Short mmCIF file of C-alpha atoms and ligand atoms in Angstrom, two decimals:
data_model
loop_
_atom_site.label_atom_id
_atom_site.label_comp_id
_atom_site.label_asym_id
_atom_site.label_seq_id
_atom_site.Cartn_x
_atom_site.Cartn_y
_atom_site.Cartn_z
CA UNK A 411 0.00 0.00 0.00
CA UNK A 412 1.44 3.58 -0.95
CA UNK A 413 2.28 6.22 2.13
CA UNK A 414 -0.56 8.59 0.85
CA UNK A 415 -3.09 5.85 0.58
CA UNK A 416 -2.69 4.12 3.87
CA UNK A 417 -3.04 7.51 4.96
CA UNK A 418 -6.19 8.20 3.91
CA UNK A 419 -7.62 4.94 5.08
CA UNK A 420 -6.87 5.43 8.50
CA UNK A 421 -8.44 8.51 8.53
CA UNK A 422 -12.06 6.50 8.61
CA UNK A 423 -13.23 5.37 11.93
CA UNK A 424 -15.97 3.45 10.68
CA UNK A 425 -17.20 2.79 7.57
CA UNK A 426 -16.38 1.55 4.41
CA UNK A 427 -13.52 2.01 1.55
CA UNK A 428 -13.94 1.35 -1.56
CA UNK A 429 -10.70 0.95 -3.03
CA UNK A 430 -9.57 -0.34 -6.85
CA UNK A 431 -12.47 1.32 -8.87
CA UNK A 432 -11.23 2.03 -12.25
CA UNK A 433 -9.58 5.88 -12.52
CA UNK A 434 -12.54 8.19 -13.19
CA UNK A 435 -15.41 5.80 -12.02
CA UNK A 436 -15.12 7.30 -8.48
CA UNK A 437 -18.14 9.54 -9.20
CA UNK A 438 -19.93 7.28 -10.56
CA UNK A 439 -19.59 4.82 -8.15
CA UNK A 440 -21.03 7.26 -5.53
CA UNK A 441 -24.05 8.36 -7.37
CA UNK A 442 -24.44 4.40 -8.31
CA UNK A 443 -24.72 4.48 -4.28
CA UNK A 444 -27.24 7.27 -3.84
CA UNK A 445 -24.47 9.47 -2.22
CA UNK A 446 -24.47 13.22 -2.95
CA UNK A 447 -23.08 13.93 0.05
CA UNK A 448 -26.36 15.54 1.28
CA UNK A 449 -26.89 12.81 3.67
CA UNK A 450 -24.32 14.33 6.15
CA UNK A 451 -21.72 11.26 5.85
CA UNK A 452 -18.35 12.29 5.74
CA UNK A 453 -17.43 10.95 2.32
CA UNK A 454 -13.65 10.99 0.69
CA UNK A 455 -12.84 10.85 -2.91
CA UNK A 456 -9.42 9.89 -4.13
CA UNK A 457 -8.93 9.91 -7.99
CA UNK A 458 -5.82 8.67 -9.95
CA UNK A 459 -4.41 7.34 -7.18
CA UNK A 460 -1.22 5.30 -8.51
CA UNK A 461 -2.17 1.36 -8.50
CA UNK A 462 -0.02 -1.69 -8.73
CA UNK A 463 -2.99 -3.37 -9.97
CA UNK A 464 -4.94 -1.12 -12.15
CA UNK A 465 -2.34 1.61 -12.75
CA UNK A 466 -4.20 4.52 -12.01
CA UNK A 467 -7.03 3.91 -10.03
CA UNK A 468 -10.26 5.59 -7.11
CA UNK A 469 -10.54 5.02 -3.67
CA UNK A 470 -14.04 6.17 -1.82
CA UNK A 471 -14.33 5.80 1.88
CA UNK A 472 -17.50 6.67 3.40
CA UNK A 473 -17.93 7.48 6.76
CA UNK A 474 -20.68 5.63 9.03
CA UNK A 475 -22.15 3.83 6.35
CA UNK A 476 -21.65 -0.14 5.67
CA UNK A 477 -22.91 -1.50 1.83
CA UNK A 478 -26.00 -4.28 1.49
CA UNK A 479 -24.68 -6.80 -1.00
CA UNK A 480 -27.23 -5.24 -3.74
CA UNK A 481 -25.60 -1.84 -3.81
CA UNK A 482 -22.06 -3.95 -4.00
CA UNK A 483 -23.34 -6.17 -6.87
CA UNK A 484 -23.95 -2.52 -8.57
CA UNK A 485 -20.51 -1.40 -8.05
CA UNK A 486 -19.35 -4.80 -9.53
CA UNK A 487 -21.08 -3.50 -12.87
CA UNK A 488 -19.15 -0.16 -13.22
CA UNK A 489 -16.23 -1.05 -11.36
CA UNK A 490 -15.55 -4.54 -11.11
CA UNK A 491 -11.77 -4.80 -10.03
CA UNK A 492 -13.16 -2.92 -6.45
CA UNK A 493 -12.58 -4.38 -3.19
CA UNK A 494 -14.79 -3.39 -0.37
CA UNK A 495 -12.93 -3.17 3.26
CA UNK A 496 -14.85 -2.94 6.01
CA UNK A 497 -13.51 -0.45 8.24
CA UNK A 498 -14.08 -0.44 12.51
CA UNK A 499 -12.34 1.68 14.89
CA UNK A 500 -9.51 2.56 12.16
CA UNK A 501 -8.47 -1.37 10.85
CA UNK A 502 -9.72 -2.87 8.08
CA UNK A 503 -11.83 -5.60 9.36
CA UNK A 504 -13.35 -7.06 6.36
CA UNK A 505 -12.06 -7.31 3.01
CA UNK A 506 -14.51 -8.46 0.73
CA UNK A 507 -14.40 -8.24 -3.36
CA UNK A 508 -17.36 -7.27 -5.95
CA UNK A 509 -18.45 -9.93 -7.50
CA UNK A 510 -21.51 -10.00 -10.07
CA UNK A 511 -24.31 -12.95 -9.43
CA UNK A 512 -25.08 -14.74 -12.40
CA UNK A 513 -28.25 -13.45 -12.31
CA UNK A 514 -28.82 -9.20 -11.57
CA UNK A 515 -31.90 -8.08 -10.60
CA UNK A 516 -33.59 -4.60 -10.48
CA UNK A 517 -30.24 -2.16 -10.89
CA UNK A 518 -30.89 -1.79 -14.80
CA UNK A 519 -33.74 -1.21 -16.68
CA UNK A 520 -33.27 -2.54 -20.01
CA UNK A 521 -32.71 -0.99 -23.47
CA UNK A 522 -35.49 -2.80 -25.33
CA UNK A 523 -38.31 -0.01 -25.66
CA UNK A 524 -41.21 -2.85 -26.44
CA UNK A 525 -39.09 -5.03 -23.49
CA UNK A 526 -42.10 -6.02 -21.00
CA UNK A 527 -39.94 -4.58 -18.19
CA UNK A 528 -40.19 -1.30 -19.33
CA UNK A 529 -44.37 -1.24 -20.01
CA UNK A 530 -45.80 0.98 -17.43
CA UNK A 531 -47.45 -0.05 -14.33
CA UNK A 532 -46.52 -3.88 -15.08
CA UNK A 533 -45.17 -5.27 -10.96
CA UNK A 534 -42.54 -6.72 -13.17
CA UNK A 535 -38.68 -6.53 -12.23
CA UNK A 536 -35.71 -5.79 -14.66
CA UNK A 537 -33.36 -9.07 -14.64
CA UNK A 538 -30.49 -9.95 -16.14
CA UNK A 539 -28.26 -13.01 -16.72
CA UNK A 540 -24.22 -12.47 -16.71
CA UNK A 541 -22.85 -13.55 -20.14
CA UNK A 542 -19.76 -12.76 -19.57
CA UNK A 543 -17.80 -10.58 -16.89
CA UNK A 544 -14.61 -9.45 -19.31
CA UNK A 545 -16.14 -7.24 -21.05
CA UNK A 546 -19.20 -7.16 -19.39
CA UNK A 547 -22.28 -8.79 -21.66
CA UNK A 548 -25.62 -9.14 -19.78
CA UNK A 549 -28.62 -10.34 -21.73
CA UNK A 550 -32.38 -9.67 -20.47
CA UNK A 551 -34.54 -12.65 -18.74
CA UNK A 552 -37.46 -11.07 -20.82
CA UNK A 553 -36.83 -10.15 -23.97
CA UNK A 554 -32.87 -11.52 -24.86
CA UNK A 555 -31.90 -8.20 -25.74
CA UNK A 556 -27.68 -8.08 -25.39
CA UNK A 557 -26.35 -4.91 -23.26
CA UNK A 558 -22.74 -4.17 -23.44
CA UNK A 559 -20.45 -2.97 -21.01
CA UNK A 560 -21.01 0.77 -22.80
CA UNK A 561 -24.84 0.09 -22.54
CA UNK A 562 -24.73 -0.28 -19.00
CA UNK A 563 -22.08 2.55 -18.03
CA UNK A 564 -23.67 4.97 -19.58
CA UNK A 565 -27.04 4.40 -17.82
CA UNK A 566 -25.04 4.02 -14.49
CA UNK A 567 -23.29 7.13 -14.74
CA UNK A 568 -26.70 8.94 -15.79
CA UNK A 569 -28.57 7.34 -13.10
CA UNK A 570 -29.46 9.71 -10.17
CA UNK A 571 -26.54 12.07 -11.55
CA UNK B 578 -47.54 -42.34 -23.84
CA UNK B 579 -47.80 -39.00 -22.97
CA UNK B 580 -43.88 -37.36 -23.92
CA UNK B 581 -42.12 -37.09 -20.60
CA UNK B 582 -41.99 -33.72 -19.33
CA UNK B 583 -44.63 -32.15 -21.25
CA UNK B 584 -47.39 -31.76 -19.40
CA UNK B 585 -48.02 -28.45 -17.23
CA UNK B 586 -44.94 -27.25 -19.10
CA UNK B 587 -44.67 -22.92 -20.62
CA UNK B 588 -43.57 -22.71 -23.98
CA UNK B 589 -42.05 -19.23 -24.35
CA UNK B 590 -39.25 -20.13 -26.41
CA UNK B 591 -38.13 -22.83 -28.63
CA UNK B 592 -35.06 -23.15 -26.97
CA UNK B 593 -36.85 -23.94 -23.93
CA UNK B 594 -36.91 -27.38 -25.55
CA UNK B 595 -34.81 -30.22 -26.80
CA UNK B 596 -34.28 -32.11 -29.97
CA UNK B 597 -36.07 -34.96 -28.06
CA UNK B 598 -38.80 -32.82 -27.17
CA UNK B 599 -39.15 -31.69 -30.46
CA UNK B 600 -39.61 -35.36 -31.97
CA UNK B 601 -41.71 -36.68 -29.76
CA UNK B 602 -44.23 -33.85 -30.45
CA UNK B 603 -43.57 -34.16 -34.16
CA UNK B 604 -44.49 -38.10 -33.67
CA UNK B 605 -47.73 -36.64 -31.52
CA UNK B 606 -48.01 -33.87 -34.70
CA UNK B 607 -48.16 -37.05 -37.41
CA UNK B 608 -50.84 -39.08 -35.88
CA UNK B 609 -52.97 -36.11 -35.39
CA UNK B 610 -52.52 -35.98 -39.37
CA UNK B 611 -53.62 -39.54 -39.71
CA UNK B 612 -56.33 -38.79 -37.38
CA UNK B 613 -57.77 -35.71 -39.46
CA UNK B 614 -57.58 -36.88 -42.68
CA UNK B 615 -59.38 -40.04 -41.92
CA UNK B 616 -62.02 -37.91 -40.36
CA UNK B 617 -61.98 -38.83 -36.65
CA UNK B 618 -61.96 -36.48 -34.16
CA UNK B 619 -59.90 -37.17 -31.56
CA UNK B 620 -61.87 -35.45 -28.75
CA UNK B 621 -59.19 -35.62 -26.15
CA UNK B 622 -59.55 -32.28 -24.73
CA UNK B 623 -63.52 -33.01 -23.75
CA UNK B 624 -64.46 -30.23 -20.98
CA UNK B 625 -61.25 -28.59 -20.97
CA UNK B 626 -61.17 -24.89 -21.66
CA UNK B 627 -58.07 -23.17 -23.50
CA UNK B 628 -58.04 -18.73 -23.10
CA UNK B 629 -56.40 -17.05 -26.29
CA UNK B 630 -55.27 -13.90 -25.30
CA UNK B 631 -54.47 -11.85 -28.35
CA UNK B 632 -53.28 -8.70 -27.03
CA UNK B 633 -52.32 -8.15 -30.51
CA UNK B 634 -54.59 -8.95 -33.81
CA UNK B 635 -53.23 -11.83 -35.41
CA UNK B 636 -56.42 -13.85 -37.60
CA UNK B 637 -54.31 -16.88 -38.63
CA UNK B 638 -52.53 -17.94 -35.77
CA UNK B 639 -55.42 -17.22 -33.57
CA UNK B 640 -57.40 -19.02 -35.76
CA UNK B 641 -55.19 -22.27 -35.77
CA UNK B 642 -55.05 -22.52 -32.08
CA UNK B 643 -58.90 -22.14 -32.16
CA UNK B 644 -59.23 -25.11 -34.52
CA UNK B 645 -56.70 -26.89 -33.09
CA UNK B 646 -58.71 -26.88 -29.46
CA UNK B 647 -62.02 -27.39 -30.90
CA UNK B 648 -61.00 -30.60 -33.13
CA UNK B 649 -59.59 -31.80 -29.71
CA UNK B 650 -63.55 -31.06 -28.13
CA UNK B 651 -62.16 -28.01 -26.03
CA UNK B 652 -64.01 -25.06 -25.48
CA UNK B 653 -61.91 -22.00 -26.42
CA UNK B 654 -62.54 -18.46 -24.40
CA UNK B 655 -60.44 -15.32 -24.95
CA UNK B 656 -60.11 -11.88 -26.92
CA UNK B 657 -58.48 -9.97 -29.37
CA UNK B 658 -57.01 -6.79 -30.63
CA UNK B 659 -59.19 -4.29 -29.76
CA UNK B 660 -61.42 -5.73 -27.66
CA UNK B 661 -58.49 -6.70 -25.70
CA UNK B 662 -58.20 -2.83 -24.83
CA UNK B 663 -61.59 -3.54 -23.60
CA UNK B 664 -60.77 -6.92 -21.37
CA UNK B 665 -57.47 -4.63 -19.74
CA UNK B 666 -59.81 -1.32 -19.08
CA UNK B 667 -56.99 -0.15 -16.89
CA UNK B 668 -55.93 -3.19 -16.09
CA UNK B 669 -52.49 -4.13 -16.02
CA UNK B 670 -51.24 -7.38 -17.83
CA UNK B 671 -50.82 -9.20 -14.88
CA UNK B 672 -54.17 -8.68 -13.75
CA UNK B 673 -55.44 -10.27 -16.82
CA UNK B 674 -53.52 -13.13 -16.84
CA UNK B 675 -54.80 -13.58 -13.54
CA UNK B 676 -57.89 -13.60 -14.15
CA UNK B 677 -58.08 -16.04 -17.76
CA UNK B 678 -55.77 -18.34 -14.97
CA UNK B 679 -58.90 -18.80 -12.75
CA UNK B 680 -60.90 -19.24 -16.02
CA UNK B 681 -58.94 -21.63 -18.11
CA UNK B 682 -57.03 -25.02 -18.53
CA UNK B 683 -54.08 -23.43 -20.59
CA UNK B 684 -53.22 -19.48 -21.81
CA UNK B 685 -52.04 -19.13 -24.92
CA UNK B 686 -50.83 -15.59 -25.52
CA UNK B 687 -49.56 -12.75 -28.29
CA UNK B 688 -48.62 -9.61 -27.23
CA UNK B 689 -46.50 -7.15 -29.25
CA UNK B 690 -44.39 -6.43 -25.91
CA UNK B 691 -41.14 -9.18 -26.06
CA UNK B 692 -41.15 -10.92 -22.88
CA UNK B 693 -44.73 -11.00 -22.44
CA UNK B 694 -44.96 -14.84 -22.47
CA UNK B 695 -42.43 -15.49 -19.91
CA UNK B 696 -43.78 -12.65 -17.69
CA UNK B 697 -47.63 -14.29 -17.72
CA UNK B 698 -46.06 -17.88 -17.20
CA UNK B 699 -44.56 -16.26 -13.82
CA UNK B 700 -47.88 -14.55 -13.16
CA UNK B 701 -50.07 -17.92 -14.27
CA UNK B 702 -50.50 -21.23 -12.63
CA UNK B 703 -51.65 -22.77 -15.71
CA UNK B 704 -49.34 -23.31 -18.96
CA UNK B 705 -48.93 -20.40 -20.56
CA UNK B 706 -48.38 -20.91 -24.60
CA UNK B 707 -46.44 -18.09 -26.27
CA UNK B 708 -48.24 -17.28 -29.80
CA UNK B 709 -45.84 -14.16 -30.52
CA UNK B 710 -44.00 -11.77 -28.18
CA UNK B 711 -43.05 -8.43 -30.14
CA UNK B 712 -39.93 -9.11 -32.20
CA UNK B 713 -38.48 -12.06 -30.04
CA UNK B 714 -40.49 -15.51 -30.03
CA UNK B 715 -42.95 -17.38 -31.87
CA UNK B 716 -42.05 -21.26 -30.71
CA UNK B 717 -45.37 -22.96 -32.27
CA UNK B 718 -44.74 -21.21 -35.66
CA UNK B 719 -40.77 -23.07 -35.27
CA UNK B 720 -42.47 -26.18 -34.48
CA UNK B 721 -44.66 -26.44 -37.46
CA UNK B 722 -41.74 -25.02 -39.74
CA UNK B 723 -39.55 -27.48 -38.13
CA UNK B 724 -42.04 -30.17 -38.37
CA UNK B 725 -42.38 -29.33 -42.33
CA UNK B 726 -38.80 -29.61 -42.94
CA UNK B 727 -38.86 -33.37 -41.35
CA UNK B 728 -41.90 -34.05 -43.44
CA UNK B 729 -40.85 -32.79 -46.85
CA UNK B 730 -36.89 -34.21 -46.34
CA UNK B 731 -37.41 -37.11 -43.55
CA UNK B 732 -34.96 -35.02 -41.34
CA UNK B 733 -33.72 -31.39 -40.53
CA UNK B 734 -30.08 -32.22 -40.02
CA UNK B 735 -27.60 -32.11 -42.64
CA UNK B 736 -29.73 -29.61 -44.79
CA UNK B 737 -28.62 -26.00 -45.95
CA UNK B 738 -30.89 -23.66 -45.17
CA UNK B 739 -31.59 -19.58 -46.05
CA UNK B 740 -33.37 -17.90 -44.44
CA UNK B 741 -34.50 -14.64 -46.04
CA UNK B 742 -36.02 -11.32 -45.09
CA UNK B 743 -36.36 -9.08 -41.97
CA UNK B 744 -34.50 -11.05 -39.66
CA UNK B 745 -34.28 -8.34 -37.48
CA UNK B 746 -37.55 -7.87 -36.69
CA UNK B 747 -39.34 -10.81 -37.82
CA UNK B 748 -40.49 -13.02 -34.71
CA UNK B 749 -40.74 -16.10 -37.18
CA UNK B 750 -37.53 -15.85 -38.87
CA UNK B 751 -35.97 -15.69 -35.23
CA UNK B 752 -37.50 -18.14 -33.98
CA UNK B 753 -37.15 -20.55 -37.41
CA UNK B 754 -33.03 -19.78 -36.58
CA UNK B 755 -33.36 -20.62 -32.88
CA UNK B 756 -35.12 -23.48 -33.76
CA UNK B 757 -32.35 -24.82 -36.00
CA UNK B 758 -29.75 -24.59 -33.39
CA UNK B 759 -31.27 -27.64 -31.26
CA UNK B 760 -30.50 -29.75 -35.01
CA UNK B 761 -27.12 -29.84 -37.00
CA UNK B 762 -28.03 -27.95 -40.18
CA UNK B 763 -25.07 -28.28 -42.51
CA UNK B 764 -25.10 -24.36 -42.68
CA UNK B 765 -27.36 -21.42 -42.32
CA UNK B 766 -27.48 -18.81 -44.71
CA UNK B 767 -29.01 -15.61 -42.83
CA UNK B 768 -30.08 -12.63 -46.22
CA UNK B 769 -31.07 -9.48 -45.46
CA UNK B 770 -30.85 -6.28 -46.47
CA UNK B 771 -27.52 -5.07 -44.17
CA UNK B 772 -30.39 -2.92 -42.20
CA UNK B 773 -32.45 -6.29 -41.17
CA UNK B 774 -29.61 -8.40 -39.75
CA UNK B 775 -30.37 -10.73 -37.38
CA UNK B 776 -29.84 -9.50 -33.67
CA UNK B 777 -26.98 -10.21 -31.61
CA UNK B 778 -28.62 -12.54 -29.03
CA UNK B 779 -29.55 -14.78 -32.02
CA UNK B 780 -26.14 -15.12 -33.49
CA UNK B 781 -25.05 -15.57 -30.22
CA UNK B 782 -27.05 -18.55 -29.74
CA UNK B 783 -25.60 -19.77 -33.10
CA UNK B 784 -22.31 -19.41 -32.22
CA UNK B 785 -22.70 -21.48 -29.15
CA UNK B 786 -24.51 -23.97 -31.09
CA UNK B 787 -21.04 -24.43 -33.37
CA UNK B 788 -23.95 -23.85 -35.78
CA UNK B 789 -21.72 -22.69 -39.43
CA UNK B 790 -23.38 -19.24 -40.62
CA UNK B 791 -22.99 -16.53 -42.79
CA UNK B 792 -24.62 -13.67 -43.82
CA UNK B 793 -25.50 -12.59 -47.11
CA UNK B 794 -26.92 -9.47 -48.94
CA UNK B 795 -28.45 -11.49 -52.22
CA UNK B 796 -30.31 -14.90 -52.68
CA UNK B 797 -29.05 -14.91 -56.11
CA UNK B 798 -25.29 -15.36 -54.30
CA UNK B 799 -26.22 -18.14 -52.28
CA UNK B 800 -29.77 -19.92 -54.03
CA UNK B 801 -27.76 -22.62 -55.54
CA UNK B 802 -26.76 -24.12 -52.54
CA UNK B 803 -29.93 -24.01 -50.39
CA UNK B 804 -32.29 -27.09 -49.83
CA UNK B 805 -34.69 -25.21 -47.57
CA UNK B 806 -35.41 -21.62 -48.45
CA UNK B 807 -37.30 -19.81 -45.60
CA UNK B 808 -38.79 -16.55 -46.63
CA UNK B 809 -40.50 -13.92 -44.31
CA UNK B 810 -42.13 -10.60 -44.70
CA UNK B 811 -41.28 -7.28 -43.54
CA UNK B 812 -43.91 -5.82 -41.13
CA UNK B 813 -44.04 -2.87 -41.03
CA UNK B 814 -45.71 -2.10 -37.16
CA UNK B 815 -42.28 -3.86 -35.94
CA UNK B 816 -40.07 -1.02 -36.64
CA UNK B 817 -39.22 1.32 -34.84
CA UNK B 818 -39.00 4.16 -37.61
CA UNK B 819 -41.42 4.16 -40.18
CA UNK B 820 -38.17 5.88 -42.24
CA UNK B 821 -36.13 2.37 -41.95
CA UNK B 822 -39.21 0.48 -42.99
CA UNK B 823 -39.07 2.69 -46.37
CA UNK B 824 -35.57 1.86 -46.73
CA UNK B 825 -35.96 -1.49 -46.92
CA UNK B 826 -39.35 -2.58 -48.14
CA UNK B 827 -39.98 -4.56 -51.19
CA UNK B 828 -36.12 -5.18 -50.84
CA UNK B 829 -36.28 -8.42 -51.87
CA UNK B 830 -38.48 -10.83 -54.38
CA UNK B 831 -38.74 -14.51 -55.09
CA UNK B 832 -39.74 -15.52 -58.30
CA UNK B 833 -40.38 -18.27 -60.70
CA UNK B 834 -37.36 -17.24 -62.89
CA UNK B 835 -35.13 -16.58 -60.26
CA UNK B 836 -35.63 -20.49 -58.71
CA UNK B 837 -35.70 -22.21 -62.27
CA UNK B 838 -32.43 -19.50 -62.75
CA UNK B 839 -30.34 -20.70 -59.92
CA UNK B 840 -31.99 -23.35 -57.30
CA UNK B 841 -31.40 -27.11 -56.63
CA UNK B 842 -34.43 -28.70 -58.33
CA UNK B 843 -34.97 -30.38 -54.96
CA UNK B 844 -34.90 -26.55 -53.28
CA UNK B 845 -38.51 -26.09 -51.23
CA UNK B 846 -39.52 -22.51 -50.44
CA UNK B 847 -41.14 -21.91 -46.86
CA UNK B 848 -43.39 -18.67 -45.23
CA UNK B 849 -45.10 -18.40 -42.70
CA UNK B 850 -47.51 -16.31 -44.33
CA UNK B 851 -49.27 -14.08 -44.68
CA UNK B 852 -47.17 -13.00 -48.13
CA UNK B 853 -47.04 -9.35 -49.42
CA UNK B 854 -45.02 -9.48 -52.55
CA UNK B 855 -41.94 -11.22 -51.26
CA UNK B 856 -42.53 -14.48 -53.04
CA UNK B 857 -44.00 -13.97 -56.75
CA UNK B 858 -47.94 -15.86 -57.56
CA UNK B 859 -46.08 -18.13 -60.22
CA UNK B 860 -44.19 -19.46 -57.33
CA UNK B 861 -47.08 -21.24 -56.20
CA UNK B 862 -47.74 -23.82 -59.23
CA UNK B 863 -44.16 -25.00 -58.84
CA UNK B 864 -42.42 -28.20 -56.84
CA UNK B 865 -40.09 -25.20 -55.20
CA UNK B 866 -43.73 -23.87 -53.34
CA UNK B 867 -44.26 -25.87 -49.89
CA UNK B 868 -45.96 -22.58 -47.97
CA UNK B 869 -49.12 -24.73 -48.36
CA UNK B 870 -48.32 -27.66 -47.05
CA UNK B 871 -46.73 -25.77 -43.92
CA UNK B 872 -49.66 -23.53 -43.56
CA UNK B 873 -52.09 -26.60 -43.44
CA UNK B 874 -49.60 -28.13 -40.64
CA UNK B 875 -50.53 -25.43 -37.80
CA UNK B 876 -53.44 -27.40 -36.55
CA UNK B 877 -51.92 -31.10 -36.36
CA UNK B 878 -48.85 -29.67 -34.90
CA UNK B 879 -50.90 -27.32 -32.30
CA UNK B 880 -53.31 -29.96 -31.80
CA UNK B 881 -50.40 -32.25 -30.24
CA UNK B 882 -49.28 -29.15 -28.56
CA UNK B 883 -52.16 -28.51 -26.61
CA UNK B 884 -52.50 -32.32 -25.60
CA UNK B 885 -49.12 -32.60 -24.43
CA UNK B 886 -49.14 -29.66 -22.54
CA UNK B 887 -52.70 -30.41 -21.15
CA UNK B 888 -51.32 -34.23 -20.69
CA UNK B 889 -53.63 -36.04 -22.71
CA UNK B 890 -53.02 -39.48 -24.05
CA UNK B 891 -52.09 -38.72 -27.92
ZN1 ZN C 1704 -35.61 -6.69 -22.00
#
């Protein structure tokens, strides 16, 4: 772990960091959580942070707040390299890594205008299966309709931004 | 013997089946053949009621799945097109298919929304029977093509097949592909104008199949090589933007001179009809034309359908 970056992780009490998301997907990541930083969590956002790993990458710690495995299945869609490390009185006391389900569920409406999932008023929930992971390919339940990695990051990053 | 595993069982797609599957309800399809054209009735179906829920118009296939239950002695209930605005007053889709699932044995559906089928299957206790989802599925059209090709060449393996129009949007053409993937066609030829290619989940499924493909611009390139020549229509309502639809329409034409030009003399031409101007009238009087025969197999092969999935002795 760099100087800087060790740093900044012990600077959370309690909470969670969310460290290895792709450069520039730090943003995204956040509004992909509902954070605006509104909510009066102390949130820290670290971008191009130099990464063995990745190269460049984000780090996001949020203060207070710990992540329900749906909101860290979304993350796995935008930034899939991300580890998730539970944080409690300053030591990391969980690390746990995004992984998609083979099946996702309600995070993406899908593309397909006449899709079912997208008629109005229908109790009917978006689902997807998990072609493949590298690049990411996920193809509707309902109507077989492919999304592509671009497909999806684009309606992440517009999502609640 | 009732096929194993048929009865109770959705059909949304035709990939929810197998190449077993598929044979033992083209054996079921054949006797219901014998049994109509020697005039019996096979009324296995007495006191059961079957809903059609046409969300969408469609007069044939609506039609065949009404003769289909009422040669089996089934009572048929249901709706369509605009009266189905009626049924729904407000109504959501679910709601619907709740309520023809208290009313009925089986649900067989159209809808022009893709998914629709799977979505009332969840929704419904009873089988639900997919008769066209939007652009996506239309398994009991594959059957009876599929059934035709076995009929007319005493197998569907081996054989190189075209398949020709609006691949994009066409349901039957999609599903006619699909289809093929559960056989070992020696290769598919997919023509279309480069602005009705066939979508990427379907070539997917083709290349997982190993199935050998290509895609072509022009019949005349490939005609000489097909034995099974499967022509479609462009609809119009499917797309999008009435602008592509002008783009593309009356793109392509089969004639008499083309086929006596460049086809296999044992080449026979397929549709699931209704035809605009995509296959020529002298077609018809020639050995190529087999659209007949295929139309006239809807009810046999929906007839074994409906018994299967109802579990009825065939
Ligand atoms: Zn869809």
């Amino acid at each position: 772990m760099a100087p800087s970056e060790g740093l900044l992780v012990r600077r959370i009490r309690e909470g969670t960091v969310i460290d290895h998301i792709p450069a520039g997907r730090a943003l995204a990541v956040l509004r992909i959580l509902g954070i605006t930083g509104r909510e009066g969590l102390r949130v820290a956002v670290v971008m191009n942070v130099e990464s063995r790993k990745l190269g460049w990458k984000d780090i996001v710690k949020v203060e207070g707040r710990h992540l329900s495995s749906e909101e860290v299945n979304r993350i796995a869609l935008i930034a899939p390299t991300a580890t998730i490390n539970i944080v409690k009185d300053y030591r990391v006391v969980e690390k746990k890594r995004v992984k998609l389900p083979p099946v996702i569920e309600g995070i993406i409406s899908c593309t397909n205008p006449t899709c079912i999932t997208r008629k109005p008023r229908e109790p009917v929930r978006p689902r997807f299966r998990l072609l493949s992971e590298h690049p990411l390919r996920l193809q509707c339940v309902y109507c077989g309709t492919i999304m592509e990695e671009e497909d999806v990051l684009e309606q992440l990053e517009e999502q609640g931004g | 013997m009732p096929a194993q595993g048929w009865r109770g069982r959705d059909v949304i797609s035709i990939l929810d089946f197998t190449r077993e599957d598929l044979c033992s309800l083209f054996e079921a399809a054949e006797r219901m053949k014998r049994l109509l054209s020697e005039g019996r009735l096979p009324r296995l179906l007495e006191g059961k009621i079957v809903a059609l829920a046409f969300f969408e118009p469609s007069t044939r296939t609506r039609l065949s799945f009404e003769a289909a239950a009422k040669r089996l002695g089934a009572e048929t209930i249901g709706f369509t097109g605009e009266e189905a605005v009626s049924v729904a007053k407000g109504e959501n889709l679910a709601d619907t298919v709740r309520m023809l699932d208290g009313y009925a044995d089986v649900i067989v559906i159209r809808h022009r929304y893709e998914g629709t089928a799977l979505y009332a299957a969840e929704v419904a206790e009873k089988p639900v029977i997919n008769a066209g989802d939007g652009k996506q599925h239309h398994p009991t059209q594959a059957m009876l093509d599929l059934f035709t090709v076995k009929e007319l060449f005493g197998g569907i393996d081996g054989l190189v097949y075209g398949v020709l129009g609006d691949l994009r949007f066409g349901r039957a053409a999609s599903s006619f592909i699909l289809g093929l993937t559960l056989f070992k066609p020696e290769k598919v030829y997919l023509i279309s104008p480069p602005l009705l290619r066939t979508r990427p989940e379907v070539r997917v499924r083709l290349e997982e199949a190993g199935i050998r493909y290509e895609e072509v611009d022009r019949l005349e390139d490939v005609l000489g090589e097909l034995d099974v020549l499967y022509v479609t229509r462009i609809q119009k309502e499917r797309f999008p933007d009435p602008r592509e639809y002008e783009k593309v329409r009356g793109s392509y034409r089969v004639t008499r001179e083309l086929l006596e030009k460049h086809a296999k003399p044992g080449l026979r031409v397929l549709h699931p009809l209704p035809r605009v101007d995509e296959i020529a009238f002298d077609v018809d009087e020639t050995s190529y034309a087999a659209y007949f025969i295929q139309a006239r197999n809807g009810v046999p092969v929906r007839m074994a359908l409906l018994s299967l999935v109802l579990g009825a002795e065939v």
